[in-house]
Coordinates of C-alpha atoms and ligand atoms in Angstrom, one line a residue:
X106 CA -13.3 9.2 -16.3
X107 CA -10.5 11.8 -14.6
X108 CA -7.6 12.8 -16.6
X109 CA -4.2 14.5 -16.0
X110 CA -3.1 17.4 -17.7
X111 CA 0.5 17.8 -17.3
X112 CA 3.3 20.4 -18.9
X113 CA 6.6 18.8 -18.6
X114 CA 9.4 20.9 -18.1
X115 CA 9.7 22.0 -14.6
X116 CA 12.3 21.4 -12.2
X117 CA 10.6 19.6 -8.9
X118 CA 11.8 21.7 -5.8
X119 CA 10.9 21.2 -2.0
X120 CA 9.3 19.0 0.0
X121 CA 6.9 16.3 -0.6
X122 CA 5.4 13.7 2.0
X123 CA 4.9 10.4 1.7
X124 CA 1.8 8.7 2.6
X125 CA 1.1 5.1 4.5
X126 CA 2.1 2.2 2.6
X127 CA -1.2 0.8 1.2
X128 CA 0.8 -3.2 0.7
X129 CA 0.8 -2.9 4.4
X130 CA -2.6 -1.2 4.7
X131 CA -4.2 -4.0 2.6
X132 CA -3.2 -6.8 4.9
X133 CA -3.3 -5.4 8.0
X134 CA -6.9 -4.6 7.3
X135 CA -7.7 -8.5 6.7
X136 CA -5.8 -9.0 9.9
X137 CA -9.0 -7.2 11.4
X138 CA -10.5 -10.7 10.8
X139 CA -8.9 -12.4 12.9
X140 CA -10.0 -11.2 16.6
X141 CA -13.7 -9.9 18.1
X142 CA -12.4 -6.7 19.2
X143 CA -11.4 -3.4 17.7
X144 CA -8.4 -3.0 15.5
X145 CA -7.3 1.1 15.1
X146 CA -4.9 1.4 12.4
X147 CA -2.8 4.8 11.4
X148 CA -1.5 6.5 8.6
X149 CA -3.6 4.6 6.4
X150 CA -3.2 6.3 3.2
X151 CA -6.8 7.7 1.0
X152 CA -6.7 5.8 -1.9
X153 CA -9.5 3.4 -4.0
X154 CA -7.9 0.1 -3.3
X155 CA -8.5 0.8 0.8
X156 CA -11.7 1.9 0.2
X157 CA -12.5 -1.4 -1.9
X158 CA -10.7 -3.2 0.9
X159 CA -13.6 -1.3 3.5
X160 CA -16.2 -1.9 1.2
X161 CA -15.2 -5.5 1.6
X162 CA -15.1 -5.8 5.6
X163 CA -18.1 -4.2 5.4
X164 CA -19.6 -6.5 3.3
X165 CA -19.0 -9.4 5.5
X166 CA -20.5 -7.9 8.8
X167 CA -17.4 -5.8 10.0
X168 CA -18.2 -1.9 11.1
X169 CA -15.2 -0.2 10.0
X170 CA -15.2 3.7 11.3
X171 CA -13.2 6.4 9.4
X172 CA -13.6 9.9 10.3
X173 CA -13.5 12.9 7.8
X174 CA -10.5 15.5 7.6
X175 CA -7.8 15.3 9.1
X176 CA -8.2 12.0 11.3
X177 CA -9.1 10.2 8.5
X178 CA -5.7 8.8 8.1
X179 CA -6.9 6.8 11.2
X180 CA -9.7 3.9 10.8
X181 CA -11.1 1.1 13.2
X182 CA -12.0 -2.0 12.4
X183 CA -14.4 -4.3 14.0
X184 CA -15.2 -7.8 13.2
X185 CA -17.2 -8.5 16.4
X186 CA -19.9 -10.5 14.0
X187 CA -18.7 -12.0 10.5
X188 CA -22.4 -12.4 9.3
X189 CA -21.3 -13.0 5.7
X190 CA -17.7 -14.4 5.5
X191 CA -17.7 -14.2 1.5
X192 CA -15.7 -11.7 -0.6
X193 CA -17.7 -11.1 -4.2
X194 CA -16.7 -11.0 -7.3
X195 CA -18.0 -7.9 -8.0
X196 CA -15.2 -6.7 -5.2
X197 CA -12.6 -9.1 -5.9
X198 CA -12.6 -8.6 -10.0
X199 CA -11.3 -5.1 -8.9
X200 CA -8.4 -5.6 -6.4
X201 CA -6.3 -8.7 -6.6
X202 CA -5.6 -7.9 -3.1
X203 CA -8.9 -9.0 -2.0
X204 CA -7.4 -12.7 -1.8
X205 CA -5.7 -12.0 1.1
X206 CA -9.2 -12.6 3.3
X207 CA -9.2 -16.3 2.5
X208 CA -6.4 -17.5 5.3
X209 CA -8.6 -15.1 8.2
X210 CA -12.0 -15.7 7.0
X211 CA -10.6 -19.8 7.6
X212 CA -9.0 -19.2 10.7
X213 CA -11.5 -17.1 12.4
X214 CA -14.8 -18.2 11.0
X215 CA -13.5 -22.0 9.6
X216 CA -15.4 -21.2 6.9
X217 CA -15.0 -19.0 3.7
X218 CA -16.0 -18.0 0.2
X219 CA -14.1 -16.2 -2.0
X220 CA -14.3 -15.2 -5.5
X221 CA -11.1 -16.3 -7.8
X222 CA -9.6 -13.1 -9.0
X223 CA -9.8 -12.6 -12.5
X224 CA -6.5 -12.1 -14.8
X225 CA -5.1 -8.4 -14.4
X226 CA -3.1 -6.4 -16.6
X227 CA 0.2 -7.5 -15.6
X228 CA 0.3 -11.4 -15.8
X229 CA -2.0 -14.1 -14.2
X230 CA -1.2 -14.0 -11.1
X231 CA -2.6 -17.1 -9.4
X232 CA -3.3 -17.8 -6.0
X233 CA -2.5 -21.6 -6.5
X234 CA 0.3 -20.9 -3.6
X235 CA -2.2 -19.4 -1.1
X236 CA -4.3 -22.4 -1.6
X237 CA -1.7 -25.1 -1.4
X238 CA -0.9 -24.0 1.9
X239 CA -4.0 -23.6 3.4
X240 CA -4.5 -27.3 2.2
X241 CA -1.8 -28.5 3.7
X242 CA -3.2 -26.6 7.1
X243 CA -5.9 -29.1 6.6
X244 CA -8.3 -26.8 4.9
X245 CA -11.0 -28.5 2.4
X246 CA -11.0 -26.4 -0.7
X247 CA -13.6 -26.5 -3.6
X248 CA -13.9 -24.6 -6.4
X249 CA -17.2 -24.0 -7.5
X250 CA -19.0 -21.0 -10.3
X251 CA -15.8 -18.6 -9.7
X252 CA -15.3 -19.1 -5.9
X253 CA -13.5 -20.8 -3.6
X254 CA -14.9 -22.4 -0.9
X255 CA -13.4 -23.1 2.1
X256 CA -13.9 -25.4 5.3
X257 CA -11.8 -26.7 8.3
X258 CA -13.0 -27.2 11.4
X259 CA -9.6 -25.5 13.0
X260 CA -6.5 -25.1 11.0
X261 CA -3.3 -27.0 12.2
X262 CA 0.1 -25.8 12.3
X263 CA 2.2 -27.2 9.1
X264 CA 5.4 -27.2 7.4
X265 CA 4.7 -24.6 4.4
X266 CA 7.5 -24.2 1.7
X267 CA 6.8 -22.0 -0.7
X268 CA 7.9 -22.9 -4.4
X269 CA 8.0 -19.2 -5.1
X270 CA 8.5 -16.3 -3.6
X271 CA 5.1 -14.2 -2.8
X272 CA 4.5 -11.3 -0.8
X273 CA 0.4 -12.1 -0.5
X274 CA 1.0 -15.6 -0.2
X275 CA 3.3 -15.3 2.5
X276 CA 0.9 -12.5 4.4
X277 CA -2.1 -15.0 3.7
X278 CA -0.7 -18.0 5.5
X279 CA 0.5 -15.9 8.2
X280 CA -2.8 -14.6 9.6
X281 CA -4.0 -18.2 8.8
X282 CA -1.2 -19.8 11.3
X283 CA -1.6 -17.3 13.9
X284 CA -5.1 -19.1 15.1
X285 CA -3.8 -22.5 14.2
X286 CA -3.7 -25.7 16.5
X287 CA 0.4 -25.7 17.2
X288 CA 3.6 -24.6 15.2
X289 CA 3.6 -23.8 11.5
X290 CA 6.7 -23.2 10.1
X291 CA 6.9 -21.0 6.8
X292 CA 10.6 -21.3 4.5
X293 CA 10.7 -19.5 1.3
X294 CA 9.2 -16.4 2.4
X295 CA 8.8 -12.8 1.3
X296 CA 10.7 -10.1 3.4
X297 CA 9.5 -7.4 2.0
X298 CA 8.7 -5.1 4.4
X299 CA 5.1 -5.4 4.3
X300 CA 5.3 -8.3 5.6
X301 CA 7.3 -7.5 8.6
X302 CA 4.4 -4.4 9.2
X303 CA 1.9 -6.9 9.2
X304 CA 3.5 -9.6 11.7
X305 CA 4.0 -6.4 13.5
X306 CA 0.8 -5.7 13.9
X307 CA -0.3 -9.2 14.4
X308 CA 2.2 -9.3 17.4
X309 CA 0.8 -6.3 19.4
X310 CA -2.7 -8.3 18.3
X311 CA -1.2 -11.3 21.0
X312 CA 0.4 -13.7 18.2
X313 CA 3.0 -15.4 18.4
X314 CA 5.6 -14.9 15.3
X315 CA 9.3 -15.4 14.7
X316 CA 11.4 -14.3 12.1
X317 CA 9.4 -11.9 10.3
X318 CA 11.6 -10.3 7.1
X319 CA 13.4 -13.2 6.8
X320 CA 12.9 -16.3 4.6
X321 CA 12.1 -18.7 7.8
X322 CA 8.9 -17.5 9.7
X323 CA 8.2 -19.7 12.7
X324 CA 4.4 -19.4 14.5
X325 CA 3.8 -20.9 17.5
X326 CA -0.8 -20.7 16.7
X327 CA -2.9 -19.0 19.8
X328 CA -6.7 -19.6 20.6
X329 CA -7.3 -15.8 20.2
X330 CA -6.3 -12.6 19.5
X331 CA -7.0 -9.6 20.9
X332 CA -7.5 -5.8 19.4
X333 CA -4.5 -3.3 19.2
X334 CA -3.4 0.1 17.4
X335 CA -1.2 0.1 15.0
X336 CA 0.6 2.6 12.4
X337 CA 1.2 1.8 9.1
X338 CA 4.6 1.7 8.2
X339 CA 5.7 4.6 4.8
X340 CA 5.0 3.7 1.3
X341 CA 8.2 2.6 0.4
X342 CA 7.2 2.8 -3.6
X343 CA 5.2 5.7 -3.7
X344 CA 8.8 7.3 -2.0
X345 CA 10.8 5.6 -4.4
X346 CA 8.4 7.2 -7.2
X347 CA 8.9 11.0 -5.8
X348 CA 13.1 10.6 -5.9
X349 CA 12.4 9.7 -9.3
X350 CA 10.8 12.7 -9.8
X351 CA 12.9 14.5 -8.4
X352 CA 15.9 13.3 -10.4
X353 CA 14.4 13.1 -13.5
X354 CA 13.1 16.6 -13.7
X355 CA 16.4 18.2 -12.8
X356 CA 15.2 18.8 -9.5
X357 CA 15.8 19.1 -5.9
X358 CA 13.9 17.0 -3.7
X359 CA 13.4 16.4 -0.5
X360 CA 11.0 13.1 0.2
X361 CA 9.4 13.4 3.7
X362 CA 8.1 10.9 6.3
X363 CA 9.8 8.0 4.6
X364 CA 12.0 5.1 5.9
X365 CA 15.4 5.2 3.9
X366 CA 16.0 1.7 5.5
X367 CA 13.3 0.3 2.9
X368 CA 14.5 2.1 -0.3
X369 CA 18.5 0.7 -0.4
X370 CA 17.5 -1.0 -3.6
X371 CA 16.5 2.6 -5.3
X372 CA 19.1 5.0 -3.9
X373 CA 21.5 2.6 -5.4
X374 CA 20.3 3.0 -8.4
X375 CA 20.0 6.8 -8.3
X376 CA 23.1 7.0 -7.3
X377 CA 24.2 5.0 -10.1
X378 CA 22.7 7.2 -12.6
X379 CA 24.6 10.3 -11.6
X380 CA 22.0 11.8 -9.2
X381 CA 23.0 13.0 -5.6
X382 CA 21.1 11.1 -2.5
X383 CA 21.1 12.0 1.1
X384 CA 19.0 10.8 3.9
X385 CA 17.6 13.9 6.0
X386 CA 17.3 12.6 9.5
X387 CA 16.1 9.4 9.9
X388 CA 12.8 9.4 8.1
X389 CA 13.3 12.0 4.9
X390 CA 15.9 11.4 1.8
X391 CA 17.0 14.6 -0.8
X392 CA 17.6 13.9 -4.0
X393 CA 19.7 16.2 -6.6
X394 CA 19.4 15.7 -9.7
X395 CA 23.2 15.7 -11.8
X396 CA 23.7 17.8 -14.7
X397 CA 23.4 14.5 -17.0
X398 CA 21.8 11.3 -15.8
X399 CA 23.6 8.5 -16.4
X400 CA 22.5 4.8 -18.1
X401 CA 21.8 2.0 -15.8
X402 CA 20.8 -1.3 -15.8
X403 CA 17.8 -2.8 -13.2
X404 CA 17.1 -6.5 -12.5
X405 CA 14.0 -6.6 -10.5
X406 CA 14.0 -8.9 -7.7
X407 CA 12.1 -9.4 -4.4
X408 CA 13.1 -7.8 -1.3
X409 CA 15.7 -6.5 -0.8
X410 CA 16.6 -6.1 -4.7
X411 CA 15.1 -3.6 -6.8
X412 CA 11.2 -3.7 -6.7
X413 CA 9.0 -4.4 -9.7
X414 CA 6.6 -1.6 -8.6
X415 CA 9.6 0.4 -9.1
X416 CA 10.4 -1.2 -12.7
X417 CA 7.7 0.8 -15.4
X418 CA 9.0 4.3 -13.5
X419 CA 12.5 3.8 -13.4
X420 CA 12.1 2.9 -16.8
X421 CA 10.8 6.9 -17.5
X422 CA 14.1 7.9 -16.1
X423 CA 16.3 5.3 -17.8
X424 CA 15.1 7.2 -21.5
X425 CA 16.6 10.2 -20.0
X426 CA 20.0 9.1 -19.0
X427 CA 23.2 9.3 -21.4
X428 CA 23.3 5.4 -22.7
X429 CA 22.2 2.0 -23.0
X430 CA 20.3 0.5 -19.6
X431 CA 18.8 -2.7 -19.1
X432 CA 15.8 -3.3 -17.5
X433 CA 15.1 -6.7 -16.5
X434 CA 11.5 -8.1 -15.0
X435 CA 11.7 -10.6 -13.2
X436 CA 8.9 -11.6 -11.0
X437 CA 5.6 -11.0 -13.8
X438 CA 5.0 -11.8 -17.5
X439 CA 3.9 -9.2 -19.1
X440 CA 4.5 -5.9 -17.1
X441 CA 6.0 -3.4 -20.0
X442 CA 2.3 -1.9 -20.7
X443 CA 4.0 1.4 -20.3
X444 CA 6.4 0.7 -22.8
X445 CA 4.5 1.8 -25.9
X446 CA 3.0 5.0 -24.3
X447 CA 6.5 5.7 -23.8
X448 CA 7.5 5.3 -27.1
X449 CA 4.8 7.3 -28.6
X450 CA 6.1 10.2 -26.2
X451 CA 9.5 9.6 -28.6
X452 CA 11.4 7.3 -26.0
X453 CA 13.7 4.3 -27.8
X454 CA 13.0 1.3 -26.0
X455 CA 13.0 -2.1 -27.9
X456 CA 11.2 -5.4 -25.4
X457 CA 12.9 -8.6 -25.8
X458 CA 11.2 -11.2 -24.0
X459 CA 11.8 -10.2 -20.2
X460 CA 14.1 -7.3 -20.6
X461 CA 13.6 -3.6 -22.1
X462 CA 16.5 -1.9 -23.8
X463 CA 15.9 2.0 -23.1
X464 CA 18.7 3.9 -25.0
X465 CA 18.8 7.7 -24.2
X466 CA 18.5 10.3 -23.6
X467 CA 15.4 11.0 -25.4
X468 CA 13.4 14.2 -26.1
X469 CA 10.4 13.4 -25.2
X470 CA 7.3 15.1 -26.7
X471 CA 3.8 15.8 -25.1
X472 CA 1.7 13.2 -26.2
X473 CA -1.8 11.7 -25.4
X474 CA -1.7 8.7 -23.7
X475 CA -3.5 5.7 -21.4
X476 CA -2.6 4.6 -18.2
X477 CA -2.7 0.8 -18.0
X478 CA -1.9 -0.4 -14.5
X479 CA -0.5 1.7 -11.0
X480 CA 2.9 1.9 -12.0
X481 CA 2.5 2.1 -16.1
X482 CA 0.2 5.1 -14.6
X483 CA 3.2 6.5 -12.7
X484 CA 6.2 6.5 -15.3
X485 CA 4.1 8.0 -17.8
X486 CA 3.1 10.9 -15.0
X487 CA 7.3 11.3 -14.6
X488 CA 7.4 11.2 -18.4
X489 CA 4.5 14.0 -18.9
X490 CA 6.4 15.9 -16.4
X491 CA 9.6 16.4 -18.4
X492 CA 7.8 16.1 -21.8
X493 CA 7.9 19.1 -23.8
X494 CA 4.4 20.4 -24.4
X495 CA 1.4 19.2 -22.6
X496 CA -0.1 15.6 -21.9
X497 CA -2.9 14.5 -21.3
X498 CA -3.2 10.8 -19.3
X499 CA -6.3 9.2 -19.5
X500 CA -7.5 6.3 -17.1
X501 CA -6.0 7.5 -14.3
X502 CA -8.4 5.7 -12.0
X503 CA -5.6 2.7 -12.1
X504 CA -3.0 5.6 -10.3
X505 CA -5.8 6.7 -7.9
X506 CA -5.7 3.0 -6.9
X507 CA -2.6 3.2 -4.8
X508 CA -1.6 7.4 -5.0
X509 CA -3.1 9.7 -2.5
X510 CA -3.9 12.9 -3.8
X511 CA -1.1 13.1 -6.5
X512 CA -1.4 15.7 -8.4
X513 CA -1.8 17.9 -5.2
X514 CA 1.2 16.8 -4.0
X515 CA 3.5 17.2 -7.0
X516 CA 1.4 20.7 -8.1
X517 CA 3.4 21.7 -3.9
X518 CA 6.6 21.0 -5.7
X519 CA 6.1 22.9 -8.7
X520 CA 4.5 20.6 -11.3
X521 CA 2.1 21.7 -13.5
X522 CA -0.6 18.7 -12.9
X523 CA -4.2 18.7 -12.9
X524 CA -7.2 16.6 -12.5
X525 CA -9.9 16.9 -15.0
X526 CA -13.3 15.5 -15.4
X527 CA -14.7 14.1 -18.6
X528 CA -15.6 17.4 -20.4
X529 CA -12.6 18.2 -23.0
X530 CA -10.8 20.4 -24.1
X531 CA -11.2 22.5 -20.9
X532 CA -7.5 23.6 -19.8
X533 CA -5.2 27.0 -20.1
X534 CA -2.5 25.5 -19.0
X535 CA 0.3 28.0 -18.3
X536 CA 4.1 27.9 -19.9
X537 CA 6.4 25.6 -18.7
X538 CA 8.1 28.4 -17.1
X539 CA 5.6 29.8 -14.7
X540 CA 6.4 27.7 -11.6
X541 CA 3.1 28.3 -10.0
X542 CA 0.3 25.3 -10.3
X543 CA -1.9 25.3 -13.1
X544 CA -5.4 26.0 -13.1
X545 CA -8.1 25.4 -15.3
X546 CA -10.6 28.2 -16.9
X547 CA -13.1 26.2 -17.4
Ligands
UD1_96 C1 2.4 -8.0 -4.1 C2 2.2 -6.6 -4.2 C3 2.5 -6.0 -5.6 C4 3.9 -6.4 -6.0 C5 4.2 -7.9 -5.8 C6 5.6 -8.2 -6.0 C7 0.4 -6.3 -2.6 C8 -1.1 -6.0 -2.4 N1 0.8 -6.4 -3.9 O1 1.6 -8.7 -5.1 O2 2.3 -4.6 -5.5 O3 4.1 -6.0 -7.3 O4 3.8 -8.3 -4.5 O5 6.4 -7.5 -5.2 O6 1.1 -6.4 -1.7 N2 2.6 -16.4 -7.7 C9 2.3 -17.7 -8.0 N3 1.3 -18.3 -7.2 C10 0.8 -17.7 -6.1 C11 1.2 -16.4 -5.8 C12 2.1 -15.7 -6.6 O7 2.7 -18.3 -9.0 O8 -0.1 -18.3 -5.5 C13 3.6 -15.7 -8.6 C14 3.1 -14.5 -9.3 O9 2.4 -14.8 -10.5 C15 4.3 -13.7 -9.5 C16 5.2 -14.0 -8.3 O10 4.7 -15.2 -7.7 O11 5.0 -14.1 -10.6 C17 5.2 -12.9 -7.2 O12 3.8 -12.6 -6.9 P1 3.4 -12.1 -5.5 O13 4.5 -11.8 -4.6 O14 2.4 -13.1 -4.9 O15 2.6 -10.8 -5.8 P2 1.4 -10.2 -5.0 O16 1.5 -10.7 -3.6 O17 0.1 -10.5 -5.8

């Protein structure tokens, strides 16, 4: 199992680029689904939960076609036969996100099998909403040994309220009503703006889709869809992750080949603690970092408030800012995993139920510690980077689920990050002063 080895301590200066949003990249995949012919999408970011994703077309009869080096940001998709319209457990038990093949295996194929994903580290997480609305598009759904089956003959445009907000959900029932008999209308939906990437996509794909990144999507259902090329939209958190960096290592960032538009939630926030923030042109944003961060609180919200996947990292930089902040969750049960790790790294943060009390700043000391989920993995990486001494983060196969090439990208900036296999103890790390990347001996 890979760990990092990181020396906190150095200021992160440059540039860094972002990569494709892989919440957009997950559902625009399934959207593959839904037609015969080829679907080419770009910027597609390298990272396990796409190639699970693949590994799951693939499984079902699609030919998906990735080339190696530098196109490989670019992949097609063709789901020309559907041999085998079942997503296993042995897939699903790793990505959550595999659920989101149930609406387009219905629509397409009127016929699908799909294993229930399992609990995950950061709440339950059911799917009782997905379900529920494919019902109520006249699906027949059974549960049977782990897996959902599901049957309709052609699924029928509907009124769909959601009781809750969900991004998933929302993306689910979409690619369901595209192929529907007639008009679904969708209230209570997620705006986030993977949502709107998708019904982009599905757009240029020949559906017909109003009001995408608002709360009321309207669908007027086609017979078929065609192929199309599309590019993936920027990860919005993975961007929000690298101005934390920045500002929480006393840096001066610049974060490239991102859409400010999406991060308003963030740059507040940033702001709000003290640090300077400047877009750069219309797809890049600088962050400064003050001379003292300063306390804030955060409430996480959906789109457009502040994002959960943004919670457990602005967390790091909350135990480095002068005060008492507040940070609330709001949408899952059970998502301070990082909290501890923290803590043993000398932060003061005291859970209460829902919020996190984070009083600072902290020293924090080099420490070993476990990733636990994607983002618990990224707030301890910020931690370890301005942790005095040298940590080392084990399990993180959960960041490589949603992080292209990290460490690469941070070690371009100045942070002394590596990537180590299982043997240990097998760094010479060098001081925290030497802004050059590391490199092991051994
Ligand atoms: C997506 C994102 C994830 C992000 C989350 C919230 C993807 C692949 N993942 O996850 O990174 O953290 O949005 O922004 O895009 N819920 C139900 N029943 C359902 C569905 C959801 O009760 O059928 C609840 C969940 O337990 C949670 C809330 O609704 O409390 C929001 O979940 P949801 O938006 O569905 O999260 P995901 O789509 O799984």
């Amino acid at each position: 199992m890979d760990k990092f080895v990181i020396r906190g301590g150095n200021p992160l200066v440059g540039t860094i680029r972002v990569s494709g949003a892989k919440n957009s990249a997950l559902p625009c995949m399934a959207a593959a689904i839904l037609t015969e012919e080829e679907v080419t999408l770009e910027n597609i970011p390298q990272v396990r939960d796409i190639e699970t994703e693949r590994k799951l077309l693939a499984s079902m009869g699609a030919v998906v076609g990735q080339r190696e080096g530098s196109a490989r940001d670019r992949m097609t998709i063709s789901c020309r036969s559907l041999s085998d319209p079942v997503a296993r457990y042995e897939i699903v038990k790793t990505m959550r996100a595999s659920s989101l093949v149930l609406g387009p295996l219905i629509a397409r194929a009127g016929v699908a099998r799909v294993a229930m994903p399992g609990g995950c580290a950061i709440g339950g997480r059911p799917i009782d909403l997905h379900i529920k609305g494919l019902e109520k598009m006249g699906a027949n759904i059974t549960q049977q040994h782990g897996y959902l089956e599901a049957r309709a003959e052609r699924l029928q445009g509907a009124h769909l309220v959601f009781d809750k907000i969900t991004v998933t959900g929302t993306e689910d029932l979409l690619m369901a009503a595209v192929l529907a008999e007639g008009e679904t209308l969708m209230e209570n939906c997620a705006r986030e703006p993977e949502v709107t990437d998708l019904a982009a996509l599905l757009t240029a794909m020949g559906a017909r889709i109003e009001g995408a990144g608002t709360a009321v999507i309207r669908v007027k259902g086609v017979s078929s869809l065609h192929g199309a090329t599309y590019r993936i939209n920027p990860d919005r958190i993975e961007a929000g992750t690298f101005l934390i960096a920045g500002a929480i290592t006393r840096g001066d960032l610049t974060v490239a080949n991102c859409d400010p538009s999406h991060l308003g939630a963030v740059l507040n926030k940033l702001k709000e603690a003290g640090a300077r923030v400047e877009s750069v042109g219309s797809d890049a944003v600088r962050v400064q970092a003050p001379e003292r961060l300063r306390a804030a609180d955060i409430s996480t919200e959906e789109y457009p408030g502040f994002p959960t996947d943004m919670q457990a990292q602005y967390m790091a930089l909350a135990t480095q800012a002068e005060g008492t902040s507040q940070v609330r969750e709001n949408i899952f049960e059970n998502r301070f995993m990082h909290v501890q790790e923290l803590v043993r790294m000398g932060a003061n943060i005291k859970v209460d139920g829902s919020t996190a009390t984070v009083r600072g700043p902290s020293p924090l000391s080099a420490a070993a510690v476990m990733c636990s989920d994607l983002r618990a993995s990224a707030s301890l990486v910020l931690a370890a980077l301005v942790a005095d001494g040298e940590s080392i983060l084990d399990r993180v196969y959960h960041m490589d689920r949603g992080y292209e090439r990290i460490e690469e990208k941070l070690q371009s900036v100045g942070a002394q990050i590596q990537r180590m296999g299982d043997i240990f103890p097998p760094v010479n790390m060098r001081r925290a002063t030497d802004n050059s990347p590391v490199a092991p001996t051994a």
